[in-house]
Coordinates of C-alpha atoms and ligand atoms in Angstrom, one line a residue:
M1 CA 38.0 44.7 -30.1
P2 CA 36.8 41.1 -29.1
W3 CA 39.3 38.1 -29.4
F4 CA 36.8 36.1 -31.4
S5 CA 34.1 37.4 -33.7
R6 CA 31.6 35.6 -35.8
S7 CA 28.4 36.6 -37.4
K8 CA 25.2 35.7 -35.6
D9 CA 24.1 33.7 -38.7
N10 CA 26.8 31.1 -38.1
I11 CA 25.7 30.3 -34.6
S12 CA 24.5 26.6 -34.8
P13 CA 22.8 25.4 -31.7
D14 CA 19.5 27.0 -32.8
S15 CA 19.6 25.2 -36.2
Q16 CA 19.8 22.0 -34.4
K17 CA 16.9 22.9 -32.3
K18 CA 14.8 23.6 -35.3
D19 CA 15.2 20.0 -36.2
L20 CA 13.5 18.9 -33.0
P21 CA 10.0 20.4 -33.0
D22 CA 8.7 21.0 -29.5
G23 CA 6.7 18.2 -27.9
L24 CA 7.7 15.5 -30.3
W25 CA 11.0 14.4 -28.9
E26 CA 12.1 13.5 -25.3
K27 CA 15.7 13.3 -24.0
C28 CA 16.5 10.3 -21.9
P29 CA 17.7 11.5 -18.5
G30 CA 19.6 8.1 -18.2
C31 CA 21.8 8.2 -21.4
G32 CA 20.9 11.4 -23.2
E33 CA 19.5 9.7 -26.2
I34 CA 16.9 11.7 -28.1
I35 CA 13.8 9.6 -28.6
H36 CA 10.6 10.3 -30.6
K37 CA 7.6 10.4 -28.5
K38 CA 5.8 7.7 -30.7
Q39 CA 8.8 5.4 -30.3
L40 CA 8.8 6.0 -26.6
E41 CA 5.2 5.2 -26.3
S42 CA 5.6 2.0 -28.2
N43 CA 8.4 1.1 -26.0
L44 CA 6.1 1.6 -22.9
W45 CA 7.9 4.9 -22.0
T46 CA 11.2 3.2 -21.5
C47 CA 14.5 4.3 -23.2
V48 CA 15.3 2.2 -26.3
K49 CA 18.9 2.3 -25.5
C50 CA 19.4 2.2 -21.7
E51 CA 15.9 1.0 -20.5
H52 CA 15.6 4.1 -18.4
H53 CA 11.9 4.2 -17.1
F54 CA 10.4 7.5 -17.8
R55 CA 7.9 8.8 -15.2
I56 CA 4.4 8.2 -16.5
G57 CA 0.9 8.7 -15.0
S58 CA -2.2 6.8 -14.3
E59 CA -3.6 7.0 -17.8
E60 CA -0.5 5.2 -19.2
Y61 CA -0.5 2.5 -16.5
I62 CA -4.1 1.8 -17.1
Q63 CA -3.1 1.3 -20.8
I64 CA -0.1 -0.8 -20.0
L65 CA -1.6 -3.1 -17.3
L66 CA -5.2 -3.4 -17.8
D67 CA -7.1 -5.1 -20.6
K68 CA -8.4 -2.6 -23.3
N69 CA -11.4 -0.5 -22.0
S70 CA -11.9 -2.6 -18.9
F71 CA -11.1 0.1 -16.4
K72 CA -14.3 1.4 -14.7
E73 CA -13.3 4.4 -12.4
M74 CA -14.9 4.9 -9.0
H75 CA -15.4 8.1 -7.0
K76 CA -13.9 10.0 -9.8
K77 CA -14.9 13.5 -8.5
M78 CA -14.2 13.2 -4.8
R79 CA -12.7 16.5 -3.7
S80 CA -11.0 17.7 -0.5
P81 CA -12.9 20.1 1.6
D82 CA -9.7 21.9 2.8
P83 CA -10.2 21.2 6.4
L84 CA -7.3 23.5 7.6
K85 CA -8.0 26.3 5.2
F86 CA -4.3 26.0 4.3
E87 CA -2.5 28.7 2.6
D88 CA 1.2 28.8 1.4
T89 CA 2.2 30.7 -1.7
K90 CA -1.3 30.0 -2.8
K91 CA -4.6 29.1 -1.1
Y92 CA -4.8 25.1 -1.1
K93 CA -8.3 25.4 -2.6
E94 CA -7.1 27.4 -5.5
R95 CA -4.2 25.1 -6.0
L96 CA -6.6 22.2 -6.2
T97 CA -8.9 24.0 -8.7
S98 CA -5.9 25.1 -10.9
T99 CA -4.3 21.7 -10.8
V100 CA -7.5 19.9 -11.7
K101 CA -7.9 22.3 -14.6
S102 CA -4.5 22.1 -15.9
L103 CA -4.0 18.3 -15.7
G104 CA -7.6 17.1 -16.3
L105 CA -7.1 14.8 -13.3
Y106 CA -9.4 15.1 -10.1
E107 CA -7.0 13.9 -7.6
A108 CA -3.4 12.2 -7.2
V109 CA -5.0 8.7 -7.5
K110 CA -7.5 7.0 -9.7
V111 CA -9.3 3.9 -8.5
G112 CA -11.8 1.5 -9.9
T113 CA -12.1 -2.0 -11.3
G114 CA -10.5 -3.5 -14.4
K115 CA -9.3 -6.8 -15.9
I116 CA -5.8 -8.3 -16.4
E117 CA -5.9 -11.1 -19.0
G118 CA -9.7 -11.4 -18.3
R119 CA -9.3 -11.6 -14.5
N120 CA -11.3 -9.1 -12.5
I121 CA -9.2 -6.9 -10.2
A122 CA -9.6 -3.8 -7.9
F123 CA -7.0 -1.3 -9.2
G124 CA -5.7 2.0 -8.0
C125 CA -2.9 4.2 -9.7
M126 CA -1.3 7.4 -8.5
D127 CA -0.3 10.4 -10.4
F128 CA 3.0 12.2 -9.4
Q129 CA 2.1 15.2 -11.4
F130 CA -0.8 16.0 -9.1
I131 CA 0.7 18.0 -6.2
G132 CA 3.7 15.6 -6.2
G133 CA 1.4 12.5 -5.9
S134 CA 0.8 13.6 -2.3
M135 CA -1.5 11.7 -0.2
G136 CA -4.2 13.8 1.3
S137 CA -7.6 12.8 2.8
V138 CA -9.1 12.1 -0.7
V139 CA -6.3 9.8 -1.8
G140 CA -6.4 7.9 1.5
E141 CA -10.2 7.6 1.2
K142 CA -10.1 6.5 -2.4
I143 CA -7.5 3.9 -1.6
A144 CA -9.5 2.7 1.4
R145 CA -12.5 2.4 -0.8
V146 CA -10.8 0.5 -3.6
I147 CA -9.4 -2.0 -0.7
D148 CA -13.1 -2.4 0.4
K149 CA -14.2 -2.9 -3.2
A150 CA -11.6 -5.8 -3.5
H151 CA -12.8 -7.2 -0.1
K152 CA -16.5 -7.0 -0.9
S153 CA -16.2 -8.5 -4.4
K154 CA -13.5 -11.0 -3.3
I155 CA -11.1 -9.9 -6.2
P156 CA -7.4 -9.2 -6.1
L157 CA -6.1 -5.8 -5.5
V158 CA -3.3 -4.0 -7.5
I159 CA -2.1 -0.5 -6.6
V160 CA 0.5 1.4 -8.5
S161 CA 2.3 4.0 -6.2
E162 CA 4.2 7.2 -7.2
S163 CA 4.1 9.7 -4.4
G164 CA 6.1 12.2 -2.6
G165 CA 4.3 11.3 0.7
A166 CA 1.6 12.7 2.9
R167 CA 0.1 16.0 1.6
M168 CA 1.3 18.8 3.9
M169 CA -1.6 21.0 3.1
E170 CA -3.9 18.7 5.1
G171 CA -1.6 18.1 8.0
A172 CA -2.8 15.4 10.4
Y173 CA -5.6 14.6 8.1
S174 CA -3.1 13.1 5.7
L175 CA -1.3 11.3 8.4
M176 CA -4.5 9.7 9.5
Q177 CA -4.7 8.1 6.0
L178 CA -1.7 5.8 6.9
A179 CA -3.7 4.1 9.7
K180 CA -6.9 4.0 7.6
T181 CA -5.3 2.3 4.5
S182 CA -3.1 0.0 6.6
S183 CA -6.0 -1.3 8.7
R184 CA -8.1 -1.9 5.6
L185 CA -5.2 -3.9 4.1
T186 CA -5.1 -6.0 7.2
R187 CA -8.7 -6.8 6.8
L188 CA -8.1 -7.8 3.2
A189 CA -5.3 -10.0 4.2
D190 CA -7.3 -11.7 6.9
A191 CA -9.8 -12.5 4.2
G192 CA -7.0 -14.2 2.1
I193 CA -7.4 -11.8 -0.8
P194 CA -4.1 -11.0 -2.6
Y195 CA -2.8 -7.5 -2.9
I196 CA 0.1 -6.6 -5.4
S197 CA 1.9 -3.4 -4.7
V198 CA 3.7 -1.9 -7.7
I199 CA 6.2 0.8 -6.5
T200 CA 7.4 3.3 -9.3
D201 CA 9.7 6.3 -9.2
P202 CA 9.4 8.0 -6.9
T203 CA 7.5 6.5 -3.8
T204 CA 8.3 8.2 -0.5
G205 CA 7.1 9.4 2.8
G206 CA 3.7 8.3 4.0
T207 CA 2.8 6.4 1.0
T208 CA 5.9 4.0 1.5
A209 CA 5.1 3.9 5.2
S210 CA 1.6 2.5 4.4
Y211 CA 0.0 0.7 1.5
A212 CA 3.0 0.9 -1.0
M213 CA 5.0 -1.5 1.3
L214 CA 2.2 -3.7 2.5
G215 CA 1.7 -5.8 -0.6
D216 CA 1.7 -9.4 -0.3
I217 CA 4.2 -9.0 -3.2
N218 CA 5.9 -5.7 -3.6
I219 CA 7.1 -5.1 -7.1
A220 CA 9.4 -2.2 -8.0
E221 CA 10.4 -0.8 -11.4
P222 CA 14.0 -0.7 -12.0
N223 CA 16.1 2.2 -10.5
A224 CA 13.0 3.7 -8.8
L225 CA 13.7 6.0 -5.8
I226 CA 11.8 4.4 -2.9
G227 CA 12.3 5.6 0.7
F228 CA 10.7 7.4 3.6
A229 CA 12.7 10.5 4.3
G230 CA 15.0 12.1 1.7
P231 CA 18.8 11.1 1.8
R232 CA 19.8 14.6 3.0
V233 CA 17.7 14.5 6.1
I234 CA 18.9 11.0 6.9
R235 CA 22.5 12.0 6.4
Q236 CA 22.1 15.0 8.7
T237 CA 20.3 12.8 11.4
I238 CA 22.6 9.9 11.5
G239 CA 25.8 12.0 10.7
K240 CA 27.1 9.4 8.2
D241 CA 27.5 9.1 4.4
L242 CA 24.9 6.9 2.9
P243 CA 25.8 3.7 0.8
E244 CA 25.8 4.0 -2.9
G245 CA 22.4 3.3 -4.6
F246 CA 20.6 3.8 -1.3
Q247 CA 16.9 4.2 -1.6
K248 CA 16.9 2.7 -5.1
S249 CA 14.9 -0.5 -6.1
E250 CA 18.1 -2.6 -6.5
F251 CA 19.4 -1.7 -3.0
L252 CA 16.0 -2.4 -1.5
L253 CA 15.7 -5.8 -3.2
E254 CA 19.0 -6.8 -1.8
K255 CA 17.8 -5.6 1.8
G256 CA 14.5 -7.5 1.4
F257 CA 12.1 -4.6 1.3
I258 CA 11.2 -5.3 -2.3
D259 CA 10.3 -8.9 -3.6
V260 CA 10.7 -8.4 -7.4
I261 CA 12.2 -5.8 -9.7
C262 CA 10.3 -5.9 -12.9
S263 CA 10.7 -4.0 -16.2
R264 CA 7.6 -2.2 -17.2
K265 CA 7.6 -4.3 -20.4
N266 CA 7.0 -7.5 -18.3
L267 CA 4.9 -5.9 -15.6
K268 CA 1.5 -7.1 -16.8
E269 CA 2.7 -10.6 -17.5
T270 CA 4.4 -10.8 -14.1
I271 CA 1.3 -9.5 -12.1
N272 CA -0.9 -12.0 -14.0
N273 CA 1.5 -14.9 -13.2
L274 CA 1.5 -13.9 -9.6
L275 CA -2.1 -13.7 -9.4
E276 CA -2.4 -17.1 -11.1
L277 CA -0.2 -18.5 -8.1
M278 CA -2.0 -16.6 -5.5
T279 CA -5.7 -17.3 -6.3
Ligands
ZN1 ZN1 18.5 6.1 -22.1

């Protein structure tokens, strides 16, 4: 005989769930607030209560940062040839095909041109949901080409990064993108054309080690994870505990890696003001 008994009809958690139809509500990871997706969207995917910045993709950033319908995508369907014939739990080629199919994105970055308050810019934005926003040969090539576009058309460059780092499925080919994108940015700097890097949660590994940190101005969203290696690896390597808030925007601002922390709601205005000053 059980100590407690109650009929299944009285169990309540499910009845609460029924009030939250699937896909309409999001729970804030910062404060637990349940927010309707429409409200979240109108608040630019930041929590109405605690300002937590939800992770969003390139489509959303294009909507937030660029003037309406001004984005013209370039090199949209560029695909990786899988130079290493890589296979882990799945063949890399198959992984790419299924990711493209399920997300409707062709790669982990979109590049092109657009306008901010009427000003022409070259623009790139990454997508974390595409294989962890990893930077393989196509991401590197697209970034290099959007830098070239800024250089050739003499227009400022804005890149929004969100990335887990270099794409392991392309090994050294991924690592070569660090040198390629960095050298292109040097050429852009030599021509005196401004580059603003927007760093969002998370930006790590090879992306941090190249174009994400090379902006004339590096802007971070609040509380974003930004680093090179993960905290566990660093802790094991140096054999010391890491300071609180390590690898978060606020810590990096204090240490001088980041120039500005900017809420998503002020991001477009801030970029526009900076470009006004720099051009
Ligand atoms: Zn919240």
